Amino acid sequence: MAGPPTCRPSGTARPVGSPDDLLEAQRDWYAAYRQLAQEENPSRTTVLRRTLQRLPVRTTTHPYWATVPGRAPAARMALKQQTWEPTVEEARR
């Protein structure tokens, strides 16, 4: 599975100051996506699909984006790049 694009124009915002709950929501989205790709139980795939629909609302409407005037698209991509790698716990599964 390919990750988000890695090229970034110079000077784009990095989500270094991103709130923990925003980082967590994006990581949770990637974790659910990876689980869905491997899940065979139909009832579990329904739960995962609903999770994939719910989490973007948390990330796209987060108040943090109002603090990044004019650079929100670059900051969103940086958030995705920062959270793409699986956590240690997820990698053990």
PDB file of N, CA and C in Angstrom, residues 14-46:
ATOM      1  N   ARG A  14       4.795  22.449   8.442  1.00  0.00           N
ATOM      2  CA  ARG A  14       4.880  21.124   9.055  1.00  0.00           C
ATOM      3  C   ARG A  14       3.981  21.141  10.281  1.00  0.00           C
ATOM      4  N   PRO A  15       3.284  20.037  10.560  1.00  0.00           N
ATOM      5  CA  PRO A  15       2.352  20.032  11.682  1.00  0.00           C
ATOM      6  C   PRO A  15       3.045  19.819  13.019  1.00  0.00           C
ATOM      7  N   VAL A  16       4.217  20.422  13.183  1.00  0.00           N
ATOM      8  CA  VAL A  16       4.967  20.234  14.421  1.00  0.00           C
ATOM      9  C   VAL A  16       4.126  20.623  15.622  1.00  0.00           C
ATOM     10  N   GLY A  17       3.366  21.706  15.506  1.00  0.00           N
ATOM     11  CA  GLY A  17       2.542  22.165  16.618  1.00  0.00           C
ATOM     12  C   GLY A  17       1.147  21.595  16.599  1.00  0.00           C
ATOM     13  N   SER A  18       0.920  20.562  15.806  1.00  0.00           N
ATOM     14  CA  SER A  18      -0.418  19.980  15.727  1.00  0.00           C
ATOM     15  C   SER A  18      -0.832  19.421  17.080  1.00  0.00           C
ATOM     16  N   PRO A  19      -2.079  19.653  17.450  1.00  0.00           N
ATOM     17  CA  PRO A  19      -2.571  19.108  18.715  1.00  0.00           C
ATOM     18  C   PRO A  19      -2.556  17.580  18.700  1.00  0.00           C
ATOM     19  N   ASP A  20      -2.357  17.017  19.862  1.00  0.00           N
ATOM     20  CA  ASP A  20      -2.290  15.555  19.978  1.00  0.00           C
ATOM     21  C   ASP A  20      -3.548  14.868  19.471  1.00  0.00           C
ATOM     22  N   ASP A  21      -4.728  15.462  19.741  1.00  0.00           N
ATOM     23  CA  ASP A  21      -5.959  14.807  19.306  1.00  0.00           C
ATOM     24  C   ASP A  21      -6.087  14.789  17.779  1.00  0.00           C
ATOM     25  N   LEU A  22      -5.526  15.782  17.115  1.00  0.00           N
ATOM     26  CA  LEU A  22      -5.534  15.796  15.661  1.00  0.00           C
ATOM     27  C   LEU A  22      -4.599  14.724  15.105  1.00  0.00           C
ATOM     28  N   LEU A  23      -3.414  14.633  15.668  1.00  0.00           N
ATOM     29  CA  LEU A  23      -2.468  13.585  15.270  1.00  0.00           C
ATOM     30  C   LEU A  23      -3.068  12.203  15.522  1.00  0.00           C
ATOM     31  N   GLU A  24      -3.696  12.033  16.669  1.00  0.00           N
ATOM     32  CA  GLU A  24      -4.299  10.748  17.019  1.00  0.00           C
ATOM     33  C   GLU A  24      -5.413  10.370  16.040  1.00  0.00           C
ATOM     34  N   ALA A  25      -6.254  11.323  15.678  1.00  0.00           N
ATOM     35  CA  ALA A  25      -7.351  11.038  14.752  1.00  0.00           C
ATOM     36  C   ALA A  25      -6.812  10.614  13.389  1.00  0.00           C
ATOM     37  N   GLN A  26      -5.759  11.281  12.914  1.00  0.00           N
ATOM     38  CA  GLN A  26      -5.188  10.901  11.617  1.00  0.00           C
ATOM     39  C   GLN A  26      -4.519   9.532  11.700  1.00  0.00           C
ATOM     40  N   ARG A  27      -3.814   9.258  12.793  1.00  0.00           N
ATOM     41  CA  ARG A  27      -3.205   7.929  12.971  1.00  0.00           C
ATOM     42  C   ARG A  27      -4.279   6.850  13.045  1.00  0.00           C
ATOM     43  N   ASP A  28      -5.379   7.146  13.745  1.00  0.00           N
ATOM     44  CA  ASP A  28      -6.480   6.189  13.855  1.00  0.00           C
ATOM     45  C   ASP A  28      -7.078   5.889  12.486  1.00  0.00           C
ATOM     46  N   TRP A  29      -7.152   6.912  11.625  1.00  0.00           N
ATOM     47  CA  TRP A  29      -7.688   6.701  10.287  1.00  0.00           C
ATOM     48  C   TRP A  29      -6.801   5.733   9.513  1.00  0.00           C
ATOM     49  N   TYR A  30      -5.492   5.970   9.554  1.00  0.00           N
ATOM     50  CA  TYR A  30      -4.567   5.066   8.851  1.00  0.00           C
ATOM     51  C   TYR A  30      -4.623   3.655   9.439  1.00  0.00           C
ATOM     52  N   ALA A  31      -4.724   3.538  10.739  1.00  0.00           N
ATOM     53  CA  ALA A  31      -4.803   2.218  11.376  1.00  0.00           C
ATOM     54  C   ALA A  31      -6.065   1.482  10.923  1.00  0.00           C
ATOM     55  N   ALA A  32      -7.199   2.179  10.901  1.00  0.00           N
ATOM     56  CA  ALA A  32      -8.452   1.559  10.455  1.00  0.00           C
ATOM     57  C   ALA A  32      -8.359   1.161   8.987  1.00  0.00           C
ATOM     58  N   TYR A  33      -7.729   1.988   8.187  1.00  0.00           N
ATOM     59  CA  TYR A  33      -7.550   1.692   6.763  1.00  0.00           C
ATOM     60  C   TYR A  33      -6.723   0.420   6.574  1.00  0.00           C
ATOM     61  N   ARG A  34      -5.642   0.320   7.323  1.00  0.00           N
ATOM     62  CA  ARG A  34      -4.797  -0.879   7.221  1.00  0.00           C
ATOM     63  C   ARG A  34      -5.533  -2.119   7.710  1.00  0.00           C
ATOM     64  N   GLN A  35      -6.302  -1.978   8.783  1.00  0.00           N
ATOM     65  CA  GLN A  35      -7.061  -3.119   9.298  1.00  0.00           C
ATOM     66  C   GLN A  35      -8.113  -3.560   8.293  1.00  0.00           C
ATOM     67  N   LEU A  36      -8.786  -2.597   7.679  1.00  0.00           N
ATOM     68  CA  LEU A  36      -9.813  -2.928   6.694  1.00  0.00           C
ATOM     69  C   LEU A  36      -9.217  -3.691   5.515  1.00  0.00           C
ATOM     70  N   ALA A  37      -8.034  -3.312   5.115  1.00  0.00           N
ATOM     71  CA  ALA A  37      -7.372  -3.977   3.986  1.00  0.00           C
ATOM     72  C   ALA A  37      -7.087  -5.451   4.275  1.00  0.00           C
ATOM     73  N   GLN A  38      -6.983  -5.819   5.542  1.00  0.00           N
ATOM     74  CA  GLN A  38      -6.647  -7.190   5.918  1.00  0.00           C
ATOM     75  C   GLN A  38      -7.825  -7.968   6.501  1.00  0.00           C
ATOM     76  N   GLU A  39      -8.923  -7.302   6.787  1.00  0.00           N
ATOM     77  CA  GLU A  39     -10.058  -7.919   7.487  1.00  0.00           C
ATOM     78  C   GLU A  39     -10.880  -8.798   6.548  1.00  0.00           C
ATOM     79  N   GLU A  40     -11.276  -9.952   7.051  1.00  0.00           N
ATOM     80  CA  GLU A  40     -12.106 -10.869   6.277  1.00  0.00           C
ATOM     81  C   GLU A  40     -13.514 -10.999   6.849  1.00  0.00           C
ATOM     82  N   ASN A  41     -13.713 -10.620   8.088  1.00  0.00           N
ATOM     83  CA  ASN A  41     -15.013 -10.728   8.749  1.00  0.00           C
ATOM     84  C   ASN A  41     -15.913  -9.579   8.285  1.00  0.00           C
ATOM     85  N   PRO A  42     -17.028  -9.874   7.581  1.00  0.00           N
ATOM     86  CA  PRO A  42     -17.897  -8.818   7.053  1.00  0.00           C
ATOM     87  C   PRO A  42     -18.443  -7.862   8.114  1.00  0.00           C
ATOM     88  N   SER A  43     -18.769  -8.368   9.287  1.00  0.00           N
ATOM     89  CA  SER A  43     -19.300  -7.468  10.316  1.00  0.00           C
ATOM     90  C   SER A  43     -18.214  -6.512  10.817  1.00  0.00           C
ATOM     91  N   ARG A  44     -16.999  -6.965  10.845  1.00  0.00           N
ATOM     92  CA  ARG A  44     -15.886  -6.098  11.268  1.00  0.00           C
ATOM     93  C   ARG A  44     -15.569  -5.062  10.197  1.00  0.00           C
ATOM     94  N   THR A  45     -15.708  -5.442   8.921  1.00  0.00           N
ATOM     95  CA  THR A  45     -15.434  -4.467   7.863  1.00  0.00           C
ATOM     96  C   THR A  45     -16.447  -3.321   7.904  1.00  0.00           C
ATOM     97  N   THR A  46     -17.673  -3.611   8.311  1.00  0.00           N
ATOM     98  CA  THR A  46     -18.682  -2.556   8.436  1.00  0.00           C
ATOM     99  C   THR A  46     -18.266  -1.548   9.503  1.00  0.00           C
TER     100      THR A  46
END
